[in-house]
PDB file of C-alpha atoms and ligand atoms in Angstrom:
ATOM      1  CA  UNK M   1     -23.803 -28.515 113.716  1.00 92.00           C
ATOM      2  CA  UNK M   2     -22.233 -29.453 110.526  1.00 96.00           C
ATOM      3  CA  UNK M   3     -23.832 -31.615 108.275  1.00 97.00           C
ATOM      4  CA  UNK M   4     -21.939 -33.573 105.759  1.00 97.00           C
ATOM      5  CA  UNK M   5     -23.455 -36.126 103.341  1.00 97.00           C
ATOM      6  CA  UNK M   6     -21.320 -39.237 101.241  1.00 97.00           C
ATOM      7  CA  UNK M   7     -23.049 -40.042  98.382  1.00 97.00           C
ATOM      8  CA  UNK M   8     -21.385 -43.943  98.417  1.00 96.00           C
ATOM      9  CA  UNK M   9     -20.594 -46.007 101.012  1.00 93.00           C
ATOM     10  CA  UNK M  10     -16.907 -46.160 100.049  1.00 90.00           C
ATOM     11  CA  UNK M  11     -16.961 -42.063 100.448  1.00 91.00           C
ATOM     12  CA  UNK M  12     -18.287 -42.921 104.135  1.00 88.00           C
ATOM     13  CA  UNK M  13     -15.525 -45.543 104.586  1.00 84.00           C
ATOM     14  CA  UNK M  14     -12.775 -43.017 104.197  1.00 87.00           C
ATOM     15  CA  UNK M  15     -14.566 -40.581 106.567  1.00 89.00           C
ATOM     16  CA  UNK M  16     -13.669 -39.987 110.136  1.00 91.00           C
ATOM     17  CA  UNK M  17     -16.955 -40.947 112.326  1.00 95.00           C
ATOM     18  CA  UNK M  18     -15.746 -40.713 115.961  1.00 95.00           C
ATOM     19  CA  UNK M  19     -18.302 -38.712 117.638  1.00 95.00           C
ATOM     20  CA  UNK M  20     -20.617 -37.974 115.002  1.00 96.00           C
ATOM     21  CA  UNK M  21     -24.178 -39.108 114.288  1.00 97.00           C
ATOM     22  CA  UNK M  22     -24.563 -41.059 111.279  1.00 97.00           C
ATOM     23  CA  UNK M  23     -27.985 -41.453 109.664  1.00 98.00           C
ATOM     24  CA  UNK M  24     -27.827 -44.451 106.932  1.00 98.00           C
ATOM     25  CA  UNK M  25     -30.206 -43.933 104.124  1.00 98.00           C
ATOM     26  CA  UNK M  26     -31.058 -46.474 101.219  1.00 98.00           C
ATOM     27  CA  UNK M  27     -34.642 -45.713 100.390  1.00 98.00           C
ATOM     28  CA  UNK M  28     -35.188 -48.431  97.386  1.00 98.00           C
ATOM     29  CA  UNK M  29     -35.015 -50.520  99.460  1.00 97.00           C
ATOM     30  CA  UNK M  30     -33.445 -51.926 102.553  1.00 98.00           C
ATOM     31  CA  UNK M  31     -33.704 -48.997 105.039  1.00 98.00           C
ATOM     32  CA  UNK M  32     -37.526 -48.784 104.277  1.00 98.00           C
ATOM     33  CA  UNK M  33     -37.669 -52.624 104.479  1.00 98.00           C
ATOM     34  CA  UNK M  34     -35.962 -52.609 108.134  1.00 98.00           C
ATOM     35  CA  UNK M  35     -38.383 -49.854 108.975  1.00 98.00           C
ATOM     36  CA  UNK M  36     -41.243 -51.726 107.919  1.00 98.00           C
ATOM     37  CA  UNK M  37     -40.362 -54.872 109.756  1.00 98.00           C
ATOM     38  CA  UNK M  38     -39.664 -53.356 112.762  1.00 98.00           C
ATOM     39  CA  UNK M  39     -42.830 -51.660 112.749  1.00 98.00           C
ATOM     40  CA  UNK M  40     -44.476 -55.034 112.394  1.00 98.00           C
ATOM     41  CA  UNK M  41     -43.134 -55.927 115.433  1.00 98.00           C
ATOM     42  CA  UNK M  42     -39.956 -57.882 113.988  1.00 98.00           C
ATOM     43  CA  UNK M  43     -37.646 -58.259 117.386  1.00 98.00           C
ATOM     44  CA  UNK M  44     -34.422 -57.112 115.922  1.00 98.00           C
ATOM     45  CA  UNK M  45     -32.199 -57.097 112.501  1.00 98.00           C
ATOM     46  CA  UNK M  46     -28.405 -58.259 112.144  1.00 98.00           C
ATOM     47  CA  UNK M  47     -27.205 -56.613 108.579  1.00 98.00           C
ATOM     48  CA  UNK M  48     -24.265 -58.744 106.866  1.00 98.00           C
ATOM     49  CA  UNK M  49     -22.348 -57.446 104.149  1.00 96.00           C
ATOM     50  CA  UNK M  50     -22.052 -60.864 102.027  1.00 97.00           C
ATOM     51  CA  UNK M  51     -24.447 -63.675 101.623  1.00 98.00           C
ATOM     52  CA  UNK M  52     -21.877 -66.113 103.295  1.00 98.00           C
ATOM     53  CA  UNK M  53     -21.530 -63.780 106.319  1.00 98.00           C
ATOM     54  CA  UNK M  54     -25.532 -64.141 106.750  1.00 98.00           C
ATOM     55  CA  UNK M  55     -25.649 -67.687 106.425  1.00 98.00           C
ATOM     56  CA  UNK M  56     -22.903 -68.216 108.815  1.00 98.00           C
ATOM     57  CA  UNK M  57     -24.755 -65.702 111.370  1.00 98.00           C
ATOM     58  CA  UNK M  58     -28.077 -67.384 110.678  1.00 98.00           C
ATOM     59  CA  UNK M  59     -26.469 -70.632 111.773  1.00 98.00           C
ATOM     60  CA  UNK M  60     -25.356 -69.104 114.933  1.00 98.00           C
ATOM     61  CA  UNK M  61     -28.387 -67.193 115.829  1.00 98.00           C
ATOM     62  CA  UNK M  62     -30.527 -70.467 115.349  1.00 98.00           C
ATOM     63  CA  UNK M  63     -28.142 -72.127 117.947  1.00 98.00           C
ATOM     64  CA  UNK M  64     -28.531 -69.341 120.372  1.00 97.00           C
ATOM     65  CA  UNK M  65     -32.147 -68.882 119.999  1.00 97.00           C
ATOM     66  CA  UNK M  66     -34.272 -71.675 118.040  1.00 96.00           C
ATOM     67  CA  UNK M  67     -34.954 -72.332 114.379  1.00 95.00           C
ATOM     68  CA  UNK M  68     -38.447 -70.790 114.668  1.00 96.00           C
ATOM     69  CA  UNK M  69     -37.042 -67.491 115.919  1.00 98.00           C
ATOM     70  CA  UNK M  70     -34.610 -66.454 113.238  1.00 98.00           C
ATOM     71  CA  UNK M  71     -35.376 -65.823 109.304  1.00 98.00           C
ATOM     72  CA  UNK M  72     -32.972 -65.198 106.505  1.00 98.00           C
ATOM     73  CA  UNK M  73     -33.782 -62.058 104.549  1.00 98.00           C
ATOM     74  CA  UNK M  74     -32.194 -60.506 101.889  1.00 98.00           C
ATOM     75  CA  UNK M  75     -31.560 -59.918  97.947  1.00 98.00           C
ATOM     76  CA  UNK M  76     -28.668 -60.050  95.215  1.00 98.00           C
ATOM     77  CA  UNK M  77     -29.602 -58.089  91.907  1.00 96.00           C
ATOM     78  CA  UNK M  78     -33.055 -57.013  93.326  1.00 96.00           C
ATOM     79  CA  UNK M  79     -34.384 -60.787  94.072  1.00 97.00           C
ATOM     80  CA  UNK M  80     -34.198 -62.990  96.982  1.00 98.00           C
ATOM     81  CA  UNK M  81     -31.317 -64.959  97.433  1.00 98.00           C
ATOM     82  CA  UNK M  82     -31.634 -68.731  96.717  1.00 97.00           C
ATOM     83  CA  UNK M  83     -32.667 -70.592 100.128  1.00 97.00           C
ATOM     84  CA  UNK M  84     -33.482 -67.274 102.056  1.00 98.00           C
ATOM     85  CA  UNK M  85     -36.798 -66.985 103.779  1.00 98.00           C
ATOM     86  CA  UNK M  86     -37.746 -63.398 102.699  1.00 98.00           C
ATOM     87  CA  UNK M  87     -36.326 -60.948  99.685  1.00 98.00           C
ATOM     88  CA  UNK M  88     -36.278 -57.242 100.197  1.00 98.00           C
ATOM     89  CA  UNK M  89     -39.853 -56.292  99.504  1.00 98.00           C
ATOM     90  CA  UNK M  90     -41.239 -54.261 102.792  1.00 98.00           C
ATOM     91  CA  UNK M  91     -44.694 -56.205 102.123  1.00 97.00           C
ATOM     92  CA  UNK M  92     -42.963 -59.524 102.751  1.00 98.00           C
ATOM     93  CA  UNK M  93     -42.319 -58.418 106.202  1.00 98.00           C
ATOM     94  CA  UNK M  94     -45.942 -58.884 107.508  1.00 98.00           C
ATOM     95  CA  UNK M  95     -46.446 -59.238 111.440  1.00 98.00           C
ATOM     96  CA  UNK M  96     -47.408 -62.794 110.964  1.00 98.00           C
ATOM     97  CA  UNK M  97     -44.150 -63.681 109.034  1.00 98.00           C
ATOM     98  CA  UNK M  98     -41.842 -61.522 111.238  1.00 98.00           C
ATOM     99  CA  UNK M  99     -43.477 -60.753 114.639  1.00 98.00           C
ATOM    100  CA  UNK M 100     -41.096 -61.335 117.378  1.00 98.00           C
ATOM    101  CA  UNK M 101     -38.425 -62.689 115.024  1.00 98.00           C
ATOM    102  CA  UNK M 102     -34.778 -61.900 114.706  1.00 98.00           C
ATOM    103  CA  UNK M 103     -33.759 -61.369 110.998  1.00 98.00           C
ATOM    104  CA  UNK M 104     -30.449 -61.846 109.553  1.00 98.00           C
ATOM    105  CA  UNK M 105     -30.345 -59.435 106.548  1.00 98.00           C
ATOM    106  CA  UNK M 106     -28.025 -58.946 103.577  1.00 98.00           C
ATOM    107  CA  UNK M 107     -28.455 -56.647 100.684  1.00 98.00           C
ATOM    108  CA  UNK M 108     -26.352 -55.414  97.691  1.00 97.00           C
ATOM    109  CA  UNK M 109     -25.726 -51.873  99.112  1.00 96.00           C
ATOM    110  CA  UNK M 110     -26.945 -50.856 102.491  1.00 97.00           C
ATOM    111  CA  UNK M 111     -25.729 -53.574 104.657  1.00 97.00           C
ATOM    112  CA  UNK M 112     -22.822 -53.397 102.935  1.00 94.00           C
ATOM    113  CA  UNK M 113     -22.434 -49.611 103.915  1.00 95.00           C
ATOM    114  CA  UNK M 114     -22.926 -50.456 107.608  1.00 96.00           C
ATOM    115  CA  UNK M 115     -20.356 -52.688 107.661  1.00 93.00           C
ATOM    116  CA  UNK M 116     -17.974 -49.722 106.392  1.00 91.00           C
ATOM    117  CA  UNK M 117     -19.760 -47.915 109.539  1.00 93.00           C
ATOM    118  CA  UNK M 118     -19.358 -50.471 112.232  1.00 91.00           C
ATOM    119  CA  UNK M 119     -16.648 -49.940 114.701  1.00 88.00           C
ATOM    120  CA  UNK M 120     -15.909 -46.518 113.723  1.00 92.00           C
ATOM    121  CA  UNK M 121     -16.768 -44.899 116.749  1.00 94.00           C
ATOM    122  CA  UNK M 122     -19.898 -43.101 115.509  1.00 96.00           C
ATOM    123  CA  UNK M 123     -21.969 -41.450 118.653  1.00 96.00           C
ATOM    124  CA  UNK M 124     -24.930 -42.881 117.135  1.00 96.00           C
ATOM    125  CA  UNK M 125     -26.232 -44.771 113.904  1.00 97.00           C
ATOM    126  CA  UNK M 126     -29.568 -44.174 112.945  1.00 98.00           C
ATOM    127  CA  UNK M 127     -31.598 -45.809 110.018  1.00 98.00           C
ATOM    128  CA  UNK M 128     -33.595 -43.738 107.638  1.00 98.00           C
ATOM    129  CA  UNK M 129     -35.736 -43.486 104.440  1.00 98.00           C
ATOM    130  CA  UNK M 130     -38.808 -41.278 103.463  1.00 98.00           C
ATOM    131  CA  UNK M 131     -41.288 -43.486 105.679  1.00 98.00           C
ATOM    132  CA  UNK M 132     -39.431 -42.340 108.975  1.00 98.00           C
ATOM    133  CA  UNK M 133     -37.923 -39.216 107.800  1.00 98.00           C
ATOM    134  CA  UNK M 134     -39.948 -36.430 109.618  1.00 97.00           C
ATOM    135  CA  UNK M 135     -39.281 -38.653 112.836  1.00 97.00           C
ATOM    136  CA  UNK M 136     -35.955 -38.683 112.265  1.00 97.00           C
ATOM    137  CA  UNK M 137     -35.338 -35.053 111.490  1.00 97.00           C
ATOM    138  CA  UNK M 138     -37.095 -34.242 114.729  1.00 95.00           C
ATOM    139  CA  UNK M 139     -34.508 -36.398 116.641  1.00 95.00           C
ATOM    140  CA  UNK M 140     -31.515 -34.786 115.122  1.00 95.00           C
ATOM    141  CA  UNK M 141     -32.915 -30.923 115.701  1.00 92.00           C
ATOM    142  CA  UNK M 142     -32.613 -31.836 119.246  1.00 85.00           C
ATOM    143  CA  UNK M 143     -28.816 -32.144 119.379  1.00 88.00           C
ATOM    144  CA  UNK M 144     -26.021 -30.272 118.045  1.00 91.00           C
ATOM    145  CA  UNK M 145     -23.938 -33.052 117.330  1.00 95.00           C
ATOM    146  CA  UNK M 146     -22.090 -32.918 113.862  1.00 96.00           C
ATOM    147  CA  UNK M 147     -24.030 -35.081 111.467  1.00 97.00           C
ATOM    148  CA  UNK M 148     -23.129 -37.516 108.286  1.00 97.00           C
ATOM    149  CA  UNK M 149     -25.736 -38.453 105.989  1.00 98.00           C
ATOM    150  CA  UNK M 150     -24.517 -41.610 104.668  1.00 98.00           C
ATOM    151  CA  UNK M 151     -26.195 -42.568 101.389  1.00 98.00           C
ATOM    152  CA  UNK M 152     -25.891 -46.422 100.365  1.00 97.00           C
ATOM    153  CA  UNK M 153     -26.298 -45.789  96.470  1.00 96.00           C
ATOM    154  CA  UNK M 154     -26.286 -48.477  93.843  1.00 94.00           C
ATOM    155  CA  UNK M 155     -23.381 -50.765  92.788  1.00 92.00           C
ATOM    156  CA  UNK M 156     -20.848 -48.196  94.436  1.00 93.00           C
ATOM    157  CA  UNK M 157     -22.524 -44.847  92.720  1.00 95.00           C
ATOM    158  CA  UNK M 158     -24.931 -42.481  93.909  1.00 96.00           C
ATOM    159  CA  UNK M 159     -28.276 -42.855  93.613  1.00 97.00           C
ATOM    160  CA  UNK M 160     -31.150 -40.264  92.939  1.00 98.00           C
ATOM    161  CA  UNK M 161     -33.671 -41.324  95.397  1.00 98.00           C
ATOM    162  CA  UNK M 162     -31.306 -41.443  98.161  1.00 98.00           C
ATOM    163  CA  UNK M 163     -29.768 -38.026  97.441  1.00 98.00           C
ATOM    164  CA  UNK M 164     -33.271 -36.658  97.408  1.00 98.00           C
ATOM    165  CA  UNK M 165     -34.140 -37.972 101.058  1.00 98.00           C
ATOM    166  CA  UNK M 166     -30.910 -36.870 102.240  1.00 98.00           C
ATOM    167  CA  UNK M 167     -31.572 -33.337 100.784  1.00 98.00           C
ATOM    168  CA  UNK M 168     -35.149 -33.437 102.556  1.00 98.00           C
ATOM    169  CA  UNK M 169     -33.623 -34.219 105.796  1.00 98.00           C
ATOM    170  CA  UNK M 170     -31.068 -31.299 105.264  1.00 98.00           C
ATOM    171  CA  UNK M 171     -34.163 -29.172 104.445  1.00 98.00           C
ATOM    172  CA  UNK M 172     -35.722 -29.861 107.506  1.00 97.00           C
ATOM    173  CA  UNK M 173     -32.278 -28.812 109.656  1.00 96.00           C
ATOM    174  CA  UNK M 174     -30.824 -26.019 107.368  1.00 94.00           C
ATOM    175  CA  UNK M 175     -32.761 -22.915 108.868  1.00 90.00           C
ATOM    176  CA  UNK M 176     -31.349 -23.827 112.694  1.00 91.00           C
ATOM    177  CA  UNK M 177     -29.147 -21.530 113.983  1.00 90.00           C
ATOM    178  CA  UNK M 178     -25.479 -22.663 113.664  1.00 92.00           C
ATOM    179  CA  UNK M 179     -25.931 -24.972 110.740  1.00 95.00           C
ATOM    180  CA  UNK M 180     -23.151 -25.276 108.180  1.00 96.00           C
ATOM    181  CA  UNK M 181     -23.920 -27.380 105.137  1.00 98.00           C
ATOM    182  CA  UNK M 182     -20.755 -29.290 103.140  1.00 97.00           C
ATOM    183  CA  UNK M 183     -21.100 -29.011  99.647  1.00 98.00           C
ATOM    184  CA  UNK M 184     -22.462 -32.669  99.361  1.00 97.00           C
ATOM    185  CA  UNK M 185     -25.171 -31.771 101.385  1.00 98.00           C
ATOM    186  CA  UNK M 186     -26.309 -28.761  99.862  1.00 98.00           C
ATOM    187  CA  UNK M 187     -26.121 -30.420  96.533  1.00 98.00           C
ATOM    188  CA  UNK M 188     -28.634 -32.979  97.827  1.00 98.00           C
ATOM    189  CA  UNK M 189     -30.885 -30.510  99.121  1.00 98.00           C
ATOM    190  CA  UNK M 190     -30.583 -28.757  95.531  1.00 98.00           C
ATOM    191  CA  UNK M 191     -32.061 -32.277  94.143  1.00 98.00           C
ATOM    192  CA  UNK M 192     -34.807 -32.369  96.764  1.00 98.00           C
ATOM    193  CA  UNK M 193     -35.840 -29.163  95.848  1.00 98.00           C
ATOM    194  CA  UNK M 194     -36.516 -30.410  92.236  1.00 97.00           C
ATOM    195  CA  UNK M 195     -38.660 -33.240  93.653  1.00 98.00           C
ATOM    196  CA  UNK M 196     -40.149 -31.798  96.876  1.00 97.00           C
ATOM    197  CA  UNK M 197     -43.723 -31.762  95.126  1.00 96.00           C
ATOM    198  CA  UNK M 198     -43.376 -35.292  93.764  1.00 97.00           C
ATOM    199  CA  UNK M 199     -41.046 -37.849  95.618  1.00 98.00           C
ATOM    200  CA  UNK M 200     -42.506 -40.829  93.926  1.00 97.00           C
ATOM    201  CA  UNK M 201     -41.386 -39.380  90.872  1.00 98.00           C
ATOM    202  CA  UNK M 202     -37.518 -39.453  92.302  1.00 98.00           C
ATOM    203  CA  UNK M 203     -38.313 -43.029  92.713  1.00 98.00           C
ATOM    204  CA  UNK M 204     -39.547 -43.561  89.197  1.00 98.00           C
ATOM    205  CA  UNK M 205     -36.612 -41.621  87.794  1.00 98.00           C
ATOM    206  CA  UNK M 206     -33.773 -43.371  89.463  1.00 98.00           C
ATOM    207  CA  UNK M 207     -32.037 -46.105  87.981  1.00 97.00           C
ATOM    208  CA  UNK M 208     -32.402 -48.724  90.612  1.00 97.00           C
ATOM    209  CA  UNK M 209     -36.043 -47.572  90.684  1.00 98.00           C
ATOM    210  CA  UNK M 210     -36.292 -48.520  86.931  1.00 98.00           C
ATOM    211  CA  UNK M 211     -34.676 -51.690  87.385  1.00 97.00           C
ATOM    212  CA  UNK M 212     -37.083 -52.461  90.328  1.00 98.00           C
ATOM    213  CA  UNK M 213     -40.206 -51.931  87.930  1.00 98.00           C
ATOM    214  CA  UNK M 214     -38.744 -53.997  85.521  1.00 98.00           C
ATOM    215  CA  UNK M 215     -38.344 -56.806  88.106  1.00 97.00           C
ATOM    216  CA  UNK M 216     -42.004 -56.634  89.104  1.00 97.00           C
ATOM    217  CA  UNK M 217     -41.780 -54.506  92.200  1.00 98.00           C
ATOM    218  CA  UNK M 218     -44.054 -51.522  91.480  1.00 97.00           C
ATOM    219  CA  UNK M 219     -45.702 -51.990  95.017  1.00 97.00           C
ATOM    220  CA  UNK M 220     -42.168 -51.527  96.757  1.00 98.00           C
ATOM    221  CA  UNK M 221     -41.765 -48.081  95.088  1.00 98.00           C
ATOM    222  CA  UNK M 222     -45.282 -47.036  96.426  1.00 97.00           C
ATOM    223  CA  UNK M 223     -44.605 -48.316  99.579  1.00 98.00           C
ATOM    224  CA  UNK M 224     -40.934 -46.715  99.822  1.00 98.00           C
ATOM    225  CA  UNK M 225     -42.031 -43.197  98.835  1.00 98.00           C
ATOM    226  CA  UNK M 226     -44.633 -43.136 101.442  1.00 98.00           C
ATOM    227  CA  UNK M 227     -43.150 -40.020 103.589  1.00 98.00           C
ATOM    228  CA  UNK M 228     -43.467 -40.158 107.316  1.00 98.00           C
ATOM    229  CA  UNK M 229     -45.615 -43.400 107.560  1.00 97.00           C
ATOM    230  CA  UNK M 230     -43.703 -44.532 110.580  1.00 97.00           C
ATOM    231  CA  UNK M 231     -42.554 -42.696 113.686  1.00 96.00           C
ATOM    232  CA  UNK M 232     -40.127 -45.016 114.759  1.00 96.00           C
ATOM    233  CA  UNK M 233     -36.304 -44.704 114.276  1.00 97.00           C
ATOM    234  CA  UNK M 234     -34.015 -47.608 114.266  1.00 98.00           C
ATOM    235  CA  UNK M 235     -30.400 -47.609 115.641  1.00 98.00           C
ATOM    236  CA  UNK M 236     -27.606 -49.371 114.586  1.00 97.00           C
ATOM    237  CA  UNK M 237     -25.472 -50.659 117.903  1.00 96.00           C
ATOM    238  CA  UNK M 238     -23.078 -53.334 117.912  1.00 94.00           C
ATOM    239  CA  UNK M 239     -23.948 -54.803 114.646  1.00 96.00           C
ATOM    240  CA  UNK M 240     -27.718 -55.147 115.477  1.00 97.00           C
ATOM    241  CA  UNK M 241     -30.742 -52.945 114.273  1.00 98.00           C
ATOM    242  CA  UNK M 242     -33.390 -52.320 116.796  1.00 98.00           C
ATOM    243  CA  UNK M 243     -35.751 -49.921 118.202  1.00 96.00           C
ATOM    244  CA  UNK M 244     -35.847 -48.802 121.573  1.00 76.00           C
ATOM    245  CA  UNK M 245     -39.158 -49.747 123.110  1.00 61.00           C
ATOM    246  CA  UNK M 246     -40.735 -48.012 125.982  1.00 46.00           C
TER     247      UNK M 246
HETATM  248  C1  MLT O 301     -29.613 -52.564  98.665  1.00 88.04           C
HETATM  249  O1  MLT O 301     -29.104 -52.470  99.981  1.00 88.04           O
HETATM  250  O2  MLT O 301     -28.891 -52.703  97.903  1.00 88.04           O
HETATM  251  C2  MLT O 301     -30.859 -52.497  98.243  1.00 88.04           C
HETATM  252  O3  MLT O 301     -31.813 -52.167  99.140  1.00 88.04           O
HETATM  253  C3  MLT O 301     -31.219 -53.428  96.713  1.00 88.04           C
HETATM  254  C4  MLT O 301     -32.577 -53.453  96.545  1.00 88.04           C
HETATM  255  O4  MLT O 301     -33.526 -52.814  95.870  1.00 88.04           O
HETATM  256  O5  MLT O 301     -32.855 -54.764  96.754  1.00 88.04           O
END
């Protein structure tokens, strides 16, 4: 199995994804928030690249389902978009708020990353952050399909916390027979090795982590650094993020 890694969405956009497994990572905060929402009983999530797309899809989903069944969530510049029901803090997505609901969701980087990947023939697209990483690693270990770790980054640049998360996945898989690491996957592993004893530190050291602290989202940093809090693995299939439930 070859493990490749892209540090930014535009790199993923240039790569051939046909037949590969893709793991989309956005530690702060979109993947962590989607995982949390699904763990709290949300039915499904429709990521949209732009605020305009999200508003349009929200109206469509309200017509298909009902007004009570759909919520609009997401951020720009880290804070809730005007008129949206929810921002991008995991804690907002409690069972009482999102249980049984469909969420139409847009964020600055991660949902754009998903839009780049959509329709490019990947065998499977998984959603990952620290909070479900051990479960994702176990799932990946059972299959030899080539892998792309697609990091969402921040404003078109690589972000430290996503790189450390990607590196942790590389570490979980690297000793298996037949693993070949790209230079970028190896680089992420080296970054992870630097933070392995204090994952929260990586989030606090990162540019986006500092920005979230300035905005008052300290609880989000703690929530997003809880490794292995959840066992669930959301997949992204035809524009929809959901968990296959038994
Ligand atoms: C994103 O997708 O850009 C992030 O989740 C930003 C954020 O922390 O809200």
